[in-house]
Coordinates of C-alpha atoms and ligand atoms in Angstrom, one line a residue:
M112 CA 25.9 193.5 46.4
L113 CA 29.2 195.1 43.8
T114 CA 27.8 198.4 44.0
Q115 CA 26.8 198.1 47.8
A116 CA 28.7 199.3 50.9
P117 CA 29.3 196.6 53.7
K118 CA 26.0 197.5 55.8
G119 CA 27.6 199.8 58.5
T120 CA 29.4 201.7 56.6
R121 CA 28.7 204.9 54.9
D122 CA 30.6 206.7 52.3
V123 CA 31.6 209.9 52.2
P124 CA 30.7 211.2 48.7
M125 CA 33.1 213.9 46.8
T126 CA 29.4 216.6 47.0
E127 CA 29.8 215.8 50.7
S128 CA 33.2 215.6 52.6
Y129 CA 33.1 220.4 51.8
K130 CA 31.4 219.3 55.4
W131 CA 33.7 216.7 57.1
Q132 CA 36.9 219.9 56.3
Y133 CA 34.6 222.2 57.3
V134 CA 34.0 220.5 60.8
E135 CA 37.7 219.2 60.6
E136 CA 39.2 222.9 60.0
R137 CA 36.9 224.2 62.9
I138 CA 38.6 221.1 64.6
R139 CA 42.1 221.8 64.1
R140 CA 42.0 225.3 65.1
M141 CA 41.1 224.4 68.6
T142 CA 43.0 221.9 69.4
A143 CA 45.8 223.9 68.3
L144 CA 44.7 226.7 70.7
A145 CA 45.4 225.0 73.2
G146 CA 48.5 223.4 72.7
L147 CA 48.1 219.8 71.3
R148 CA 49.5 218.3 68.1
E149 CA 48.1 215.6 66.3
V150 CA 48.7 211.9 66.5
R151 CA 47.9 209.0 64.2
T152 CA 48.2 205.9 65.2
P153 CA 47.7 201.8 62.6
M154 CA 44.2 201.1 61.9
F155 CA 45.1 197.3 63.9
E156 CA 46.1 196.7 67.1
H157 CA 46.6 193.2 68.5
T158 CA 43.5 192.0 70.0
E159 CA 45.4 191.1 73.7
L160 CA 45.7 195.4 74.2
F161 CA 41.8 196.2 73.6
L162 CA 41.6 193.4 76.0
R163 CA 43.3 195.1 78.9
S164 CA 42.3 198.2 78.1
V165 CA 38.4 198.4 77.1
G166 CA 38.2 195.6 79.6
D167 CA 36.5 192.3 78.5
T168 CA 33.0 192.6 80.3
T169 CA 32.3 195.5 78.2
D170 CA 30.6 195.3 75.1
V171 CA 33.0 196.5 73.0
V172 CA 34.6 193.3 73.6
Q173 CA 32.1 190.9 74.4
K174 CA 30.2 192.0 71.2
E175 CA 31.2 194.5 69.2
M176 CA 35.1 193.9 68.0
Y177 CA 36.1 193.1 64.9
T178 CA 39.3 190.5 65.4
F179 CA 40.9 188.3 63.2
M180 CA 43.7 185.6 63.0
D181 CA 46.4 187.5 60.2
K182 CA 48.2 185.0 58.2
G183 CA 50.9 184.8 61.0
G184 CA 48.5 183.6 63.6
R185 CA 48.5 186.5 64.9
S186 CA 45.0 187.7 66.7
I187 CA 44.0 190.9 65.7
T188 CA 41.5 193.6 65.9
L189 CA 39.8 196.4 64.2
K190 CA 40.2 199.5 66.6
P191 CA 36.8 200.0 68.1
E192 CA 37.9 203.0 70.0
G193 CA 41.1 205.7 70.4
T194 CA 42.0 205.5 73.5
A195 CA 44.0 202.9 74.0
S196 CA 46.2 202.6 70.5
V197 CA 47.2 206.0 71.9
V198 CA 48.6 205.0 75.1
R199 CA 50.3 201.8 73.5
S200 CA 52.0 204.2 70.8
F201 CA 52.9 206.4 73.8
I202 CA 54.8 204.5 76.0
E203 CA 55.9 202.3 72.7
S204 CA 57.5 206.1 71.3
R205 CA 58.7 206.7 75.2
L206 CA 57.3 210.1 74.9
Y207 CA 57.0 209.5 78.4
A208 CA 60.2 210.3 79.0
E209 CA 59.9 213.4 77.6
T210 CA 58.3 217.0 78.3
L211 CA 55.1 216.2 80.2
P212 CA 52.1 216.2 80.2
A213 CA 52.0 215.7 76.3
K214 CA 48.9 217.3 75.1
M215 CA 47.1 215.4 71.6
Y216 CA 44.4 214.8 69.8
Y217 CA 43.3 212.3 66.4
L218 CA 40.4 214.0 64.3
S219 CA 38.9 211.5 62.0
M220 CA 40.5 208.6 63.4
P221 CA 38.5 205.5 61.4
N222 CA 36.7 202.8 64.3
F223 CA 34.9 199.6 64.0
R224 CA 32.2 197.9 66.3
Y225 CA 30.1 195.2 64.9
E226 CA 27.3 196.5 66.8
K227 CA 23.4 196.8 64.9
P228 CA 23.3 199.5 62.5
Q229 CA 21.0 202.5 63.0
N230 CA 20.6 205.5 63.8
G231 CA 24.2 207.2 64.7
R232 CA 25.2 204.0 64.8
L233 CA 27.0 202.7 62.6
R234 CA 30.0 199.4 62.3
E235 CA 32.4 202.1 61.6
F236 CA 32.8 205.3 62.2
H237 CA 35.1 208.5 62.9
Q238 CA 36.6 209.4 65.8
F239 CA 37.8 212.9 66.9
G240 CA 39.4 212.5 70.3
V241 CA 42.1 214.4 73.0
E242 CA 44.9 212.7 75.5
V243 CA 46.7 214.4 78.4
F244 CA 49.1 212.3 80.0
G245 CA 50.0 213.4 82.9
A246 CA 47.7 215.9 84.6
P247 CA 46.7 214.7 87.5
L248 CA 44.4 217.6 88.2
A249 CA 40.8 218.7 88.0
T250 CA 40.8 221.6 86.1
E251 CA 42.6 219.5 83.0
D252 CA 38.6 217.8 83.1
A253 CA 37.8 220.7 82.8
E254 CA 40.0 222.1 80.2
L255 CA 38.6 218.9 77.8
I256 CA 35.2 219.3 78.8
A257 CA 35.6 222.7 77.8
L258 CA 37.3 222.3 74.2
A259 CA 34.7 219.5 73.2
W260 CA 32.4 221.8 74.4
N261 CA 33.5 224.7 72.9
I262 CA 34.2 222.5 70.2
T263 CA 30.3 221.8 69.4
S264 CA 28.4 225.4 69.7
S265 CA 30.9 226.7 67.7
L266 CA 30.1 225.1 65.4
G267 CA 26.3 226.4 66.2
V268 CA 24.9 223.3 67.5
S269 CA 22.6 224.1 70.0
G270 CA 20.9 222.1 72.7
L271 CA 22.9 220.5 74.1
E272 CA 23.3 219.0 77.5
L273 CA 26.4 218.4 79.0
H274 CA 26.6 215.3 81.8
I275 CA 29.5 214.7 84.3
N276 CA 30.1 212.2 87.6
S277 CA 32.4 210.4 88.9
I278 CA 33.0 206.6 89.2
G279 CA 35.9 206.8 91.8
C280 CA 38.9 205.0 92.0
P281 CA 39.4 201.4 92.6
E282 CA 39.6 202.2 96.8
C283 CA 35.9 203.7 97.2
R284 CA 34.7 201.3 94.0
A285 CA 35.2 199.0 95.9
R286 CA 32.9 199.9 98.6
Y287 CA 30.4 201.2 95.9
Y288 CA 30.4 197.5 94.3
E289 CA 29.6 196.0 97.4
A290 CA 26.2 198.6 97.6
L291 CA 25.8 197.5 93.8
R292 CA 26.3 193.7 94.8
A293 CA 23.4 194.1 97.1
F294 CA 20.7 196.2 95.3
F295 CA 20.8 194.3 92.0
A296 CA 21.1 191.0 93.4
P297 CA 17.5 190.5 94.5
K298 CA 16.2 191.8 91.0
L299 CA 19.3 189.5 88.5
S300 CA 17.1 186.7 88.0
G301 CA 15.0 189.5 85.0
M302 CA 18.3 190.8 84.2
C303 CA 20.0 189.8 80.4
E304 CA 22.4 187.7 80.2
N305 CA 25.1 190.0 79.5
C306 CA 24.2 191.4 82.9
K307 CA 24.3 188.1 85.1
G308 CA 27.6 187.3 83.5
R309 CA 29.3 190.4 85.0
F310 CA 27.0 191.5 88.2
E311 CA 30.4 189.9 89.7
R312 CA 33.2 191.2 87.8
N313 CA 31.9 194.5 87.3
P314 CA 28.3 195.2 88.6
M315 CA 29.1 199.1 87.8
R316 CA 28.6 198.1 83.7
L317 CA 25.0 196.6 84.4
L318 CA 23.5 200.8 84.0
D319 CA 24.5 200.6 81.3
C320 CA 23.5 198.5 79.8
K321 CA 21.2 198.9 77.3
E322 CA 18.1 195.9 77.5
E323 CA 14.4 197.4 78.1
A324 CA 14.3 195.1 81.4
C325 CA 18.0 195.2 83.2
K326 CA 17.2 199.7 82.9
A327 CA 13.9 199.0 84.6
A328 CA 15.9 196.9 87.1
A329 CA 18.9 200.2 86.9
A330 CA 16.1 202.4 88.4
G331 CA 17.2 203.5 91.9
A332 CA 20.4 202.1 92.3
P333 CA 23.0 203.7 95.2
K334 CA 25.1 206.5 93.7
M335 CA 28.3 206.3 93.0
I336 CA 28.9 210.1 93.8
D337 CA 27.9 209.1 97.9
Y338 CA 30.6 206.2 97.9
L339 CA 33.4 208.7 96.7
C340 CA 37.0 208.9 98.9
E341 CA 37.9 212.3 100.2
D342 CA 40.7 212.2 97.2
C343 CA 37.8 212.0 94.2
S344 CA 35.5 213.5 96.5
S345 CA 38.0 216.6 96.5
H346 CA 38.5 216.4 92.6
F347 CA 34.6 216.6 91.6
E348 CA 34.6 219.5 93.7
T349 CA 37.6 221.3 92.1
L350 CA 35.9 219.4 88.4
K351 CA 32.8 221.2 89.5
Q352 CA 33.8 224.8 89.8
A353 CA 36.1 224.6 86.9
L354 CA 33.4 223.9 84.6
S355 CA 31.5 227.0 87.0
A356 CA 34.8 229.2 86.4
L357 CA 34.4 228.5 83.1
G358 CA 31.6 228.8 81.9
I359 CA 29.9 225.5 81.5
A360 CA 26.8 224.8 82.2
Y361 CA 26.3 220.4 83.9
T362 CA 24.3 218.1 84.7
I363 CA 25.3 215.4 87.9
D364 CA 23.8 212.3 86.3
P365 CA 25.1 209.9 88.3
Q366 CA 23.6 206.8 85.0
I367 CA 26.6 207.8 83.1
V368 CA 29.3 205.5 84.1
R369 CA 31.2 204.8 80.4
G370 CA 30.8 201.8 78.5
L371 CA 35.0 201.3 79.0
D372 CA 36.6 199.8 81.8
Y373 CA 39.2 201.6 82.2
Y374 CA 37.9 205.3 83.1
T375 CA 38.7 206.9 86.7
K376 CA 37.1 209.8 88.3
T377 CA 35.7 212.0 85.9
V378 CA 33.2 211.1 83.2
F379 CA 31.0 212.7 81.1
E380 CA 29.3 212.9 77.8
I381 CA 27.7 215.5 75.6
I382 CA 24.4 214.2 74.2
A383 CA 22.2 215.9 71.8
R384 CA 18.2 215.5 72.3
L385 CA 17.1 214.3 69.1
P386 CA 13.6 213.2 68.1
E387 CA 14.2 210.5 68.1
G388 CA 15.6 210.4 71.2
P389 CA 19.2 211.0 73.4
L390 CA 22.3 211.0 71.0
T391 CA 25.5 211.2 72.5
V392 CA 27.8 213.0 70.8
C393 CA 30.7 212.9 72.8
G394 CA 32.1 211.0 75.6
G395 CA 35.2 210.7 78.0
G396 CA 37.0 210.9 81.1
R397 CA 39.6 209.8 83.5
Y398 CA 42.0 207.5 83.3
D399 CA 44.8 207.3 85.7
H400 CA 46.0 203.8 86.3
L401 CA 45.3 202.5 82.4
I402 CA 49.1 204.1 80.6
E403 CA 50.8 201.6 83.6
E404 CA 48.0 199.5 83.2
V405 CA 49.0 198.7 79.7
G406 CA 52.8 198.5 80.6
G407 CA 53.9 201.9 81.1
P408 CA 54.7 203.9 83.7
A409 CA 52.2 205.7 86.4
M410 CA 50.6 208.3 85.3
A411 CA 47.1 210.1 85.2
G412 CA 45.5 210.6 82.1
V413 CA 42.1 211.7 80.7
G414 CA 40.6 212.3 76.9
F415 CA 37.9 212.2 75.2
G416 CA 36.2 210.7 71.9
M417 CA 33.3 212.9 69.7
G418 CA 31.5 210.2 66.9
M419 CA 32.2 212.3 63.9
E420 CA 29.2 211.3 61.9
R421 CA 26.8 212.1 65.0
L422 CA 28.2 215.2 65.4
L423 CA 27.4 216.1 62.2
M424 CA 23.7 214.4 62.0
V425 CA 23.5 216.5 65.3
M426 CA 24.7 219.6 63.2
E427 CA 22.1 218.9 60.2
Q428 CA 19.6 218.3 62.2
T429 CA 19.6 221.2 64.5
G430 CA 19.6 223.3 61.4
V431 CA 23.6 224.8 60.9
V432 CA 24.8 225.0 57.1
I433 CA 27.9 224.5 56.5
P434 CA 28.8 227.1 53.3
K435 CA 29.1 225.1 50.5
P436 CA 32.7 225.7 48.8
D437 CA 32.5 226.8 44.9
L438 CA 35.0 224.5 43.5
L439 CA 36.6 226.6 40.9
E440 CA 37.6 230.3 39.8
V441 CA 39.0 231.1 36.3
Y442 CA 36.9 228.1 34.0
I443 CA 38.9 228.7 31.0
A444 CA 36.2 227.9 27.9
N445 CA 37.9 227.5 24.8
Y446 CA 37.6 226.5 21.0
G447 CA 39.3 224.7 18.4
E448 CA 42.6 222.6 19.0
K449 CA 44.7 224.7 19.3
A450 CA 43.4 227.0 21.9
R451 CA 42.2 223.9 23.6
M452 CA 47.3 223.7 24.0
A453 CA 46.9 227.2 24.6
A454 CA 43.9 227.4 28.0
L455 CA 46.0 224.3 29.0
E456 CA 48.5 226.5 29.2
L457 CA 46.6 229.3 31.0
C458 CA 45.0 226.8 33.5
A459 CA 48.4 225.9 34.4
A460 CA 49.4 229.5 35.0
L461 CA 47.1 229.9 36.8
R462 CA 46.7 227.0 39.3
R463 CA 50.5 227.9 40.1
E464 CA 49.5 231.6 41.1
G465 CA 46.9 229.9 42.8
V466 CA 44.5 230.6 41.4
R467 CA 41.4 226.9 41.1
A468 CA 41.2 226.6 37.4
D469 CA 40.4 224.4 35.0
I470 CA 39.1 223.6 31.8
D471 CA 37.4 221.9 29.1
H472 CA 38.5 217.9 27.9
V473 CA 34.8 217.5 26.5
G474 CA 35.7 219.6 23.2
R475 CA 31.3 220.5 24.6
S476 CA 30.0 223.4 22.9
M477 CA 30.6 226.6 24.2
K478 CA 27.2 227.0 25.3
A479 CA 27.9 223.9 27.4
Q480 CA 31.5 225.2 29.1
F481 CA 29.7 228.2 29.9
K482 CA 26.9 225.9 31.6
Y483 CA 29.2 224.0 33.3
A484 CA 31.3 226.5 34.3
D485 CA 28.3 227.9 36.2
K486 CA 27.7 224.3 38.3
S487 CA 30.9 225.4 39.2
G488 CA 31.1 227.8 40.5
A489 CA 33.1 229.6 38.7
A490 CA 33.6 233.5 39.7
Y491 CA 35.1 233.8 35.7
V492 CA 35.5 232.4 32.7
I493 CA 38.4 232.9 29.8
T494 CA 36.9 231.9 26.4
I495 CA 39.6 231.0 23.9
G496 CA 39.5 230.7 20.4
E497 CA 41.1 232.4 16.5
D498 CA 40.6 235.5 17.7
E499 CA 42.3 235.8 21.3
L500 CA 45.2 232.8 20.0
T501 CA 46.0 235.5 16.9
G502 CA 45.7 239.0 19.6
G503 CA 47.5 237.2 22.3
Q504 CA 44.2 238.6 24.6
V505 CA 41.8 237.5 26.5
K506 CA 38.7 239.2 28.6
L507 CA 38.6 237.6 32.4
R508 CA 34.7 238.0 32.5
H509 CA 32.5 238.3 35.7
M510 CA 30.1 235.1 35.2
E511 CA 27.8 236.7 38.2
S512 CA 28.3 241.0 36.6
H513 CA 28.9 240.3 33.0
V514 CA 31.6 242.4 33.5
E515 CA 35.1 241.8 31.2
K516 CA 38.5 243.3 32.1
P517 CA 41.1 242.1 28.9
F518 CA 44.4 240.6 30.0
A519 CA 46.6 239.5 28.5
L520 CA 47.1 235.7 27.7
S521 CA 50.6 235.1 28.9
D522 CA 50.3 237.6 32.0
A523 CA 48.8 235.2 34.2
A524 CA 49.6 236.9 37.4
G525 CA 47.8 239.6 37.1
I526 CA 44.8 237.8 36.3
A527 CA 45.8 235.7 39.8
A528 CA 46.1 238.7 41.4
F529 CA 43.0 240.2 40.1
V530 CA 40.6 236.9 41.0
K531 CA 42.8 237.2 44.5
G532 CA 41.8 241.0 44.7
Q533 CA 38.8 240.4 44.3
N534 CA 38.2 238.1 46.6
H535 CA 35.1 236.2 45.2
A536 CA 35.5 233.2 45.7
E537 CA 37.3 232.7 49.4
Ligands
ATP745 P1 26.6 204.2 73.6 O1 26.8 204.8 74.2 O2 25.5 204.8 72.2 O3 26.9 203.1 72.4 P2 29.8 204.0 73.4 O4 30.0 204.0 75.2 O5 29.4 202.7 72.7 O6 28.4 205.1 72.8 P3 32.0 205.7 73.5 O7 33.1 204.2 73.8 O8 32.2 206.4 74.4 O9 30.7 205.3 73.0 O10 32.9 206.1 71.9 C1 32.9 207.9 71.0 C2 32.0 208.2 70.7 O11 31.6 207.4 69.9 C3 30.7 208.6 71.1 O12 30.3 208.7 72.4 C4 29.8 208.3 69.5 O13 29.7 209.5 69.6 C5 31.0 207.5 69.4 N1 30.1 206.5 69.2 C6 30.3 205.0 69.6 N2 29.6 204.4 68.6 C7 29.7 204.7 67.7 C8 28.9 204.0 66.9 N3 28.5 202.9 66.8 N4 28.6 204.4 65.6 C9 28.7 206.0 64.9 N5 29.5 206.9 66.6 C10 29.3 206.2 67.7
MG746 MG1 29.1 201.6 72.5

């Protein structure tokens, strides 16, 4: 037990974190290009927030939340998703009174869901997400979909599919619910207990159930897009036009209803076709009533969440190679007490000059120190022993070519300039 992480959690060991950093850097660059700023919110919130926003008929709320009473008797829930917190924070910090729209993202945000751990399904996972508040037009939906899409394709992921749908607004959805109830009523006895419970309050949830029997029962169900009101219908038309203008191919998929209650109009998923089956890497949509529902002003919202573990998993499975950065640029091998002190000083000076450098603190043999230098990817090694101390000169040895260049022991700036100029480890 002691050496086993809790079920459904995964470490990112130091040997793997460069992959996360690579993806995170790409995301930061692309979100900055789109004028988004980062938001950070706490890991837990009042349970009430999720009941109100995610919706109490959803799988997330009914089965998956990590909820507990804290020592002050408050019901607390570890965040199962990102949007509710971001909305809460936006309202609490009164950002709605400032320049709108507000465009923000969160990166590698931890989310917790008590799910059956399996391929691509963890109990603690991380999301990159985007939320835009105050932009009601469908062109914004298209921009966000394009951002999510372009991030995945710029990371080299191929074979993804974009599925879009519209789930309308409360007005047109009421008519659709009636049609759905009429469709499901004769089949309900063969469906799961959850679905029976949701039939009255939220029959659209029946389309999202993962039970085999329920999936079968949902085949041929009426489609929301056939029930859209004029406003929702023209929103959907504009979305399709804008996606085409941006060169993003999509499939209209009436099965996409999303797992959370707050969506209106546009919903979408980016799906990877893996050998074990389809896996949703990114999901999102519009939520024009959520901000008001949580206690803010009436304001449009649209966003998406992308699972970081799933994205990395799909990258790996589709053969994307993430370049492994070299740990060090210069390694300073040394022998003898005095030499170690000089190495310590030179190393510190090199780091001040922006060079990634390290020295031996193990007292290993020269041979072992060179081996370590090689493994750490250092392009150069400097050796310091008696002779170098007496002469005040060191040689910067290029590991690959064995070419050596002399420098004064005190000339960290010169060494740094040379190393950087050669651009070996950049
Ligand atoms: P699913 O239908 O796969 O359960 P969901 O609709 O519950 O997904 P969202 O709430 O839309 O998922 O979450 C956004 C993204 O977060 C998903 O597209 C996925 O990439 C990721 N995600 C969701 N649940 C998990 C999980 N348990 N483990 C890892 N990633 C997850
Ligand atoms: Mg889920």
